[in-house]
Coordinates of C-alpha atoms in Angstrom, one line a residue:
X1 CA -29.2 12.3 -11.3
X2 CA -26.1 10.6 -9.3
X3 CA -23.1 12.9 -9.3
X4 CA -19.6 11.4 -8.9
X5 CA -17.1 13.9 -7.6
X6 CA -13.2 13.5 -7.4
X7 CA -11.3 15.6 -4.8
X8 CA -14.7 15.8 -2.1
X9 CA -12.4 16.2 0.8
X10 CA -10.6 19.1 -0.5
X11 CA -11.3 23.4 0.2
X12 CA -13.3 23.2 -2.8
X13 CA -15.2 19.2 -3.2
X14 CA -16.4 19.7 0.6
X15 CA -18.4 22.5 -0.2
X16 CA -19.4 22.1 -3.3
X17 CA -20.6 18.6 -1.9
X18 CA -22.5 20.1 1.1
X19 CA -24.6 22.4 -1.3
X20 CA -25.3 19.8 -3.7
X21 CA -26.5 17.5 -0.9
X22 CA -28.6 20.0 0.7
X23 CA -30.3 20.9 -2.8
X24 CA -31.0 17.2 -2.7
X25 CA -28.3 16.2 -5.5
X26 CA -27.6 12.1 -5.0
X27 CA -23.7 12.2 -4.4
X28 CA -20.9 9.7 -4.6
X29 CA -17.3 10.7 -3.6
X30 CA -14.5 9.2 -4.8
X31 CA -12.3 8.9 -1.4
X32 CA -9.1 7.1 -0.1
X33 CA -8.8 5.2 2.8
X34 CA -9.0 6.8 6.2
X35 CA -10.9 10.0 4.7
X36 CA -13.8 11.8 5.4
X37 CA -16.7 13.5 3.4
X38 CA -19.4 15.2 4.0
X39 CA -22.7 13.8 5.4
X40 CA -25.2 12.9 2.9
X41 CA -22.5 11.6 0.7
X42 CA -22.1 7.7 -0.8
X43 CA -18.4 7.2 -0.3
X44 CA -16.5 4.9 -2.9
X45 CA -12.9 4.2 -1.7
X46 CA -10.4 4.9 -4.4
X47 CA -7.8 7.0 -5.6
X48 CA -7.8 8.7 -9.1
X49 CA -4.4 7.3 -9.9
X50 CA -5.7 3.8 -9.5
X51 CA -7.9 3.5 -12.5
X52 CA -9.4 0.0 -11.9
X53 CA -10.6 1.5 -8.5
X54 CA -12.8 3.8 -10.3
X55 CA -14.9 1.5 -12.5
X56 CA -16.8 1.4 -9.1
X57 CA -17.2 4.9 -8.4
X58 CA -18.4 5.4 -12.2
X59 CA -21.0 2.8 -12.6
X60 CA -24.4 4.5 -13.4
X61 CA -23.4 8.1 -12.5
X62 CA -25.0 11.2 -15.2
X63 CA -22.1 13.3 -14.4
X64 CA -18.8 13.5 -13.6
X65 CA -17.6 17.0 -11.2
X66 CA -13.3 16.2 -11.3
X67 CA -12.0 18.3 -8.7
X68 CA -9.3 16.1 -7.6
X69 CA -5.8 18.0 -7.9
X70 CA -2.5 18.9 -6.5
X71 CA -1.5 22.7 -5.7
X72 CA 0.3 23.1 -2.5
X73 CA 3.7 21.6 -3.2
X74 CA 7.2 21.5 -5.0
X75 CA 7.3 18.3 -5.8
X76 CA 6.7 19.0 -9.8
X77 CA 6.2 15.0 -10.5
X78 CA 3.8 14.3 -8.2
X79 CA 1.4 17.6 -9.5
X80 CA 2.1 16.2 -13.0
X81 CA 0.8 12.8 -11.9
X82 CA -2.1 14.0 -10.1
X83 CA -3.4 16.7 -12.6
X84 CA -2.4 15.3 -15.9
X85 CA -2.7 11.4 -15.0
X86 CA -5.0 11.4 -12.9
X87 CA -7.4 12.9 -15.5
X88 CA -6.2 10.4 -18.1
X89 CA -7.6 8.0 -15.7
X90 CA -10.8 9.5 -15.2
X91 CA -11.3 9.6 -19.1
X92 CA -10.3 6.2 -19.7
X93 CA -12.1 4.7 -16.6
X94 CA -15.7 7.1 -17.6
X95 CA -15.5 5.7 -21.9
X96 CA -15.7 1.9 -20.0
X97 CA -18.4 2.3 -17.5
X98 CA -20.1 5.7 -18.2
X99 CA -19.4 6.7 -21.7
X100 CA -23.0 9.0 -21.9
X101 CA -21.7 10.6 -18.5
X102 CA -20.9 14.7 -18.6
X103 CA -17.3 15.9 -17.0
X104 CA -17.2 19.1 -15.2
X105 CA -13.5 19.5 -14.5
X106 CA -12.4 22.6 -12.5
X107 CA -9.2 24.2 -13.9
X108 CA -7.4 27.5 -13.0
X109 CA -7.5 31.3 -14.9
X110 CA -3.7 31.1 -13.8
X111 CA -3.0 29.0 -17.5
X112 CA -3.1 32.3 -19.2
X113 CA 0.5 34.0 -19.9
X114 CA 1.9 36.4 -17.4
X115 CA 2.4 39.4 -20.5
X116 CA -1.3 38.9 -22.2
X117 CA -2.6 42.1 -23.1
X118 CA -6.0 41.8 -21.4
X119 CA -7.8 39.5 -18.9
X120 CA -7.5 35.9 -20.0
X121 CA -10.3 34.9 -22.5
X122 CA -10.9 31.3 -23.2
X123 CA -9.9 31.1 -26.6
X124 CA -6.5 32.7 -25.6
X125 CA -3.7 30.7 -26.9
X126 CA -1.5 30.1 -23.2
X127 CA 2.0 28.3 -22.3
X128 CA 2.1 28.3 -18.5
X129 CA 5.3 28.0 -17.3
X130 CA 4.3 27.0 -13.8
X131 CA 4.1 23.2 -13.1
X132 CA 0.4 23.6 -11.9
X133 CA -1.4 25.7 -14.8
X134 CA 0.5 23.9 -17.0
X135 CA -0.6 20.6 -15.9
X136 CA -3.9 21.6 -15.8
X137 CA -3.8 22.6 -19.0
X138 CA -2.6 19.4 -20.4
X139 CA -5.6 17.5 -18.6
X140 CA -8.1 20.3 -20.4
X141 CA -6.2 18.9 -23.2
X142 CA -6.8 15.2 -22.4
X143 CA -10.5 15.9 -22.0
X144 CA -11.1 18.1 -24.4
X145 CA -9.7 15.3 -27.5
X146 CA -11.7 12.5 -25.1
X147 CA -14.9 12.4 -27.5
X148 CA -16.5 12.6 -24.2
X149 CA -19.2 14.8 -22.7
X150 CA -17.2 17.8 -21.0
X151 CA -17.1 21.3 -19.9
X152 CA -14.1 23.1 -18.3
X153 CA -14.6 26.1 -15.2
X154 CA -11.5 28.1 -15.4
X155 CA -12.1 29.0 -11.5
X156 CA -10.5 32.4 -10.2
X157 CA -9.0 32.8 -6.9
X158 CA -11.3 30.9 -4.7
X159 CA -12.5 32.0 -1.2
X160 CA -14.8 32.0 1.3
X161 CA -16.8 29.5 3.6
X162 CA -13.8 30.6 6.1
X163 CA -11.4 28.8 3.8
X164 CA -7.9 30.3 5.0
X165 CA -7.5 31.1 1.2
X166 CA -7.2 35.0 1.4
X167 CA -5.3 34.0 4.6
X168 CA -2.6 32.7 2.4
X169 CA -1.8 35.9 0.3
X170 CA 0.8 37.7 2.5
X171 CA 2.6 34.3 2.8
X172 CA 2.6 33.6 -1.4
X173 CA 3.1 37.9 -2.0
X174 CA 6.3 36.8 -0.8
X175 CA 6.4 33.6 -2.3
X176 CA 5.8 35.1 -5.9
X177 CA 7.0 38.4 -5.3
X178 CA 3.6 39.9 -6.4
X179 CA 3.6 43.6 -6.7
X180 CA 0.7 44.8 -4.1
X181 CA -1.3 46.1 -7.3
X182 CA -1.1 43.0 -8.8
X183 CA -4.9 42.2 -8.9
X184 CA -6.7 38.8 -9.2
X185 CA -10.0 38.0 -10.3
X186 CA -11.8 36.2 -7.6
X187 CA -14.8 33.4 -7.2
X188 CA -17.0 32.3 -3.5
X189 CA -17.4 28.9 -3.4
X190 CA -21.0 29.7 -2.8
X191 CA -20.5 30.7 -6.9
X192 CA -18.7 27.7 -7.8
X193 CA -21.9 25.4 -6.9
X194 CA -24.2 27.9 -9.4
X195 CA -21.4 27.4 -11.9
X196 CA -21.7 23.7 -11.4
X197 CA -24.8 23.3 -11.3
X198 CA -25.3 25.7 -14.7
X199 CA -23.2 23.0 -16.2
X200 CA -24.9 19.8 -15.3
X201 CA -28.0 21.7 -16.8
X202 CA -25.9 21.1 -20.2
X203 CA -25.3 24.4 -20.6
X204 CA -21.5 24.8 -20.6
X205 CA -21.0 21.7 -23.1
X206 CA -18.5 21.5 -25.1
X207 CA -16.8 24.8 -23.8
X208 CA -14.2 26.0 -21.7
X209 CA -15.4 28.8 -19.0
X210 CA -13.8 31.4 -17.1
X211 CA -15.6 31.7 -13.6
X212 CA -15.3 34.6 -11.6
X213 CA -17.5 36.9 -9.9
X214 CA -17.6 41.1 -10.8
X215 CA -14.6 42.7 -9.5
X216 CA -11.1 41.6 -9.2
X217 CA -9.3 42.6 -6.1
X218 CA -5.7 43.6 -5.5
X219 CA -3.4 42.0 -3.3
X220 CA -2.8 44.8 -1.5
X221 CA -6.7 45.4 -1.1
X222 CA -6.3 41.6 0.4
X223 CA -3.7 42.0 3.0
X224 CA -5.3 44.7 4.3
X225 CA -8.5 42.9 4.7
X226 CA -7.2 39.8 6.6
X227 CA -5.1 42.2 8.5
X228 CA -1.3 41.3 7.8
X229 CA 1.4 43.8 7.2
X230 CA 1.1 46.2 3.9
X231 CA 3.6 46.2 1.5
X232 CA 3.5 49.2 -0.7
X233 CA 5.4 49.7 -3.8
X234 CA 5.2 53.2 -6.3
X235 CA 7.1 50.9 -8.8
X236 CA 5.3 50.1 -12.3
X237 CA 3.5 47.1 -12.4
X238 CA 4.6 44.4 -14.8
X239 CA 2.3 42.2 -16.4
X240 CA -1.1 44.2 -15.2
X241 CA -3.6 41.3 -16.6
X242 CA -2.3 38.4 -15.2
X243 CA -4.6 36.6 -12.5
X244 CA -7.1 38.4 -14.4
X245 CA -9.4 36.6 -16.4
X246 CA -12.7 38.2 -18.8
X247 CA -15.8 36.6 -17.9
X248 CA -18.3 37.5 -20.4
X249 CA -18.8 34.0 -21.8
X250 CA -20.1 32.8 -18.5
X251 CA -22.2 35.7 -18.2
X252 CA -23.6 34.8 -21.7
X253 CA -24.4 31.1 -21.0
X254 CA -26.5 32.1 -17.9
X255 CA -23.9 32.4 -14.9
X256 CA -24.8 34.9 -12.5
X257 CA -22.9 35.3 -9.7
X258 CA -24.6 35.4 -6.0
X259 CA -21.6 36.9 -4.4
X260 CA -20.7 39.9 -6.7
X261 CA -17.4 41.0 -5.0
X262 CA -15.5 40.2 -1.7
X263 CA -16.9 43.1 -0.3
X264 CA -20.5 41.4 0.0
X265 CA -19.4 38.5 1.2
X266 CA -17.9 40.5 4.0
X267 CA -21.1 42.2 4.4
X268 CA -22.8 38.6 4.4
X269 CA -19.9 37.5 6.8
X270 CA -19.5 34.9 4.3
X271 CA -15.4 35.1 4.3

């Protein structure tokens, strides 16, 4: 099996790459100029909003993992192109030179609405109003109508692997104003390579799936654990399921998480 993955040099691609190279996974990584990946990886330069440069990067791969996306910014048109045309690149670029090929595209349990009434379940009908959830959710979109091979890993807050992710929080509690209950469901990126790897196996075809480990965690619980400055609030706290998303259909296709909660991977030291 050779696995072609978008977005290698990212928080997320560099470690999913290093644990599928060291479970002896062949690898390509879709790459710009002037980038690194990890060792053990075939590097095709390219750039997911240059669709002839990835007829390369496709030819004979089994599977697609899409990764590639932009988060961390304000510019709303560039996140639009990267996340919504970048994927229309992908599809259109995979039906010419690897039509049989299965996409794994990571997406985000932020799509579902702020005021659901319970964790975000797949089948939820959700209008993100956020340019980033709601771009992804127009790429599901794209790949979902593609005819192609797909599955879709609705990924909660990532960490771990000494990431700076739970770093972050204090800085976006302010950002977003979260309340210090708000809580989040959460995923390792040890868990994201099981996830992956449960979905090469063919067993997430055709579906989208919420991956997060056992126990959401407040933000409050988080800035407290990476040691920044508590805010505290007694107020009620609007919108109690959002960042929250159910999990049971991964748990029924197989997925078993390895790190159950944030507190083992503290225990593991694997922050």
């Amino acid at each position: 099996m050779t696995i072609l993955v978008t977005g290698g040099t990212g928080l997320v691609g560099s470690r999913l790459l290093q644990r599928l190279v060291g479970a002896g996974v062949e690898c390509r990584g879709l790459v710009r100029e002037g980038k690194e990946l990890p060792k053990g990886v075939t590097p095709v330069e390219g750039d997911i909003l240059d669709e002839a440069s990835l007829t390369k990067a496709l030819k004979g791969v089994s599977a697609v993992v899409h990764l590639a996306a932009l988060f961390r910014t304000q510019d709303a048109d560039a996140i639009w192109r990267v996340n919504l045309d970048g994927t229309r690149n992908l599809i259109a670029a995979t039906r010419r030179s690897a039509p049989d090929a299965r996409i794994i595209m990571a997406s985000t349990g932020l799509i579902y609405d702020m005021d659901s009434p319970r964790p975000g379940r797949e089948d939820d009908v959700a209008a993100p109003k956020m340019d980033y959830p709601a771009s992804k959710l127009a790429a599901e979109n794209e790949l979902r109508s593609s005819g192609l091979n797909w599955s879709i890993l609705r990924l909660g807050f990532v960490y771990g692997d000494r990431d700076g992710h739970l770093e972050s929080v204090p800085r976006l509690l302010d950002m977003f104003k979260w309340h210090p209950a708000a809580r989040f469901s959460m995923i390792h990126h040890r868990d994201i390579a099981v996830a992956v790897n449960l979905a090469l196996s063919g067993a997430m075809d055709g579906r989208i799936v919420n991956t997060v480990d056992d126990a959401p965690m407040s933000v409050y619980e988080i800035t407290e654990l990476v040691g920044a400055a508590l805010v505290t609030s007694a107020a009620p706290l609007a919108n109690p399921w959002f960042g929250q998303c159910d999990g049971a259909l991964a748990r029924r296709l197989g997925f078993r998480p390895t790190v159950a909660t944030v507190h083992q991977a503290i225990r593991e030291n694997a922050l």
